[in-house]
Coordinates of C-alpha atoms in Angstrom, one line a residue:
M1 CA 35.2 4.0 112.9
K2 CA 32.8 4.8 115.7
W3 CA 33.6 1.5 117.5
A4 CA 37.0 2.7 118.4
E5 CA 35.7 5.7 120.4
C6 CA 34.5 3.3 123.2
V7 CA 38.1 1.9 123.7
P8 CA 40.0 3.8 126.4
C9 CA 43.2 4.5 124.4
H10 CA 45.6 7.4 124.1
R11 CA 45.4 7.2 120.2
R12 CA 48.8 8.7 119.6
P13 CA 49.3 8.5 115.9
E14 CA 53.0 7.5 116.2
R15 CA 52.0 4.5 118.2
C16 CA 49.2 3.4 115.9
L17 CA 49.4 0.8 113.1
R18 CA 48.8 2.3 109.7
I19 CA 46.6 1.3 106.9
R20 CA 47.5 2.8 103.5
G21 CA 49.6 5.4 105.4
K22 CA 46.7 6.5 107.7
P23 CA 46.9 5.7 111.4
M24 CA 44.3 3.4 112.9
P25 CA 41.9 4.9 115.4
I26 CA 43.5 3.0 118.3
C27 CA 47.1 2.3 119.2
A28 CA 48.9 -0.9 118.3
R29 CA 48.7 -2.3 121.8
C30 CA 45.0 -1.8 122.3
F31 CA 44.3 -3.2 118.8
S32 CA 46.3 -6.3 119.7
I33 CA 44.5 -6.7 123.0
L34 CA 41.2 -6.6 121.1
L35 CA 42.6 -9.2 118.7
G36 CA 43.6 -11.4 121.7
Y37 CA 40.0 -11.4 122.8
G38 CA 39.3 -13.4 119.7
L39 CA 40.8 -16.4 121.6
I40 CA 37.8 -16.6 123.9
P41 CA 36.0 -19.2 121.7
V42 CA 39.3 -21.1 121.3
F43 CA 39.7 -21.4 125.0
F44 CA 36.0 -22.1 125.6
F45 CA 35.9 -25.1 123.3
M46 CA 39.5 -26.3 123.9
P47 CA 39.4 -29.7 125.6
L48 CA 42.6 -28.9 127.6
R49 CA 41.8 -26.7 130.5
L50 CA 44.6 -24.1 131.1
P51 CA 45.0 -22.8 134.6
W52 CA 43.4 -19.4 135.3
Y53 CA 46.6 -18.0 136.8
L54 CA 48.3 -18.1 133.3
G55 CA 45.9 -15.3 132.4
I56 CA 47.4 -13.2 135.2
I57 CA 50.9 -14.1 134.4
S58 CA 50.4 -13.2 130.7
Q59 CA 49.8 -9.6 131.7
I60 CA 53.4 -9.2 132.9
P61 CA 55.1 -8.7 129.5
M62 CA 52.7 -5.8 128.7
L63 CA 53.1 -4.2 132.1
V64 CA 56.9 -4.4 131.9
D65 CA 56.8 -3.0 128.3
G66 CA 54.4 -0.2 129.2
F67 CA 55.9 0.9 132.5
T68 CA 59.5 0.8 131.4
Q69 CA 58.6 3.0 128.4
K70 CA 56.5 5.3 130.6
W71 CA 59.3 5.7 133.1
G72 CA 61.7 6.5 130.3
W73 CA 64.0 3.5 130.8
R74 CA 63.7 2.6 127.2
E75 CA 61.6 3.2 124.0
S76 CA 59.2 0.5 122.9
N77 CA 58.2 -0.1 119.3
N78 CA 55.0 -1.1 117.6
L79 CA 56.1 -4.7 117.0
L80 CA 56.7 -5.1 120.7
R81 CA 53.4 -3.4 121.5
V82 CA 51.6 -5.8 119.2
I83 CA 53.3 -8.9 120.7
T84 CA 52.7 -7.9 124.3
G85 CA 49.1 -6.8 123.4
L86 CA 48.3 -10.2 121.9
I87 CA 49.7 -12.0 124.9
S88 CA 47.7 -9.8 127.2
G89 CA 44.5 -10.1 125.2
G90 CA 44.9 -13.9 125.1
G91 CA 45.5 -13.9 128.9
L92 CA 42.4 -11.8 129.5
S93 CA 40.4 -14.2 127.3
L94 CA 41.7 -17.1 129.4
L95 CA 40.6 -15.3 132.6
A96 CA 37.1 -14.6 131.1
V97 CA 36.6 -18.3 130.2
A98 CA 38.0 -19.5 133.6
G99 CA 35.6 -17.0 135.3
E100 CA 32.7 -18.3 133.3
R101 CA 33.5 -21.9 134.2
F102 CA 33.8 -21.0 137.9
V103 CA 30.4 -19.3 137.9
V104 CA 28.7 -22.1 136.1
T105 CA 30.3 -24.8 138.3
A106 CA 29.3 -22.9 141.4
A107 CA 25.7 -22.4 140.2
E108 CA 25.4 -26.1 139.4
R109 CA 26.4 -26.9 142.9
V110 CA 23.8 -24.6 144.4
F111 CA 21.0 -25.6 142.0

């Protein structure tokens, strides 16, 4: 899976999801973030406009999970990594759509 080589990930086998007993080429959190990016079309075509700051707030669970694990305060697990990764990826998708709308609106005002 050459596509996974471009993803900046530690690729630790014990933190990767497994398919038929073989670890995926990226960790559970990175994979879930990529899945969360799949929400870009949903947010783009959704009639309800969610505030951009929800995209920033949605990064908090992943940051708390990642840093508390890194600092040795507790041990995370793949289920928690998947959940926080999906929340983060969805939030980044929301930020991408909000940024696109901001740029288009600003360009319409200028031109």
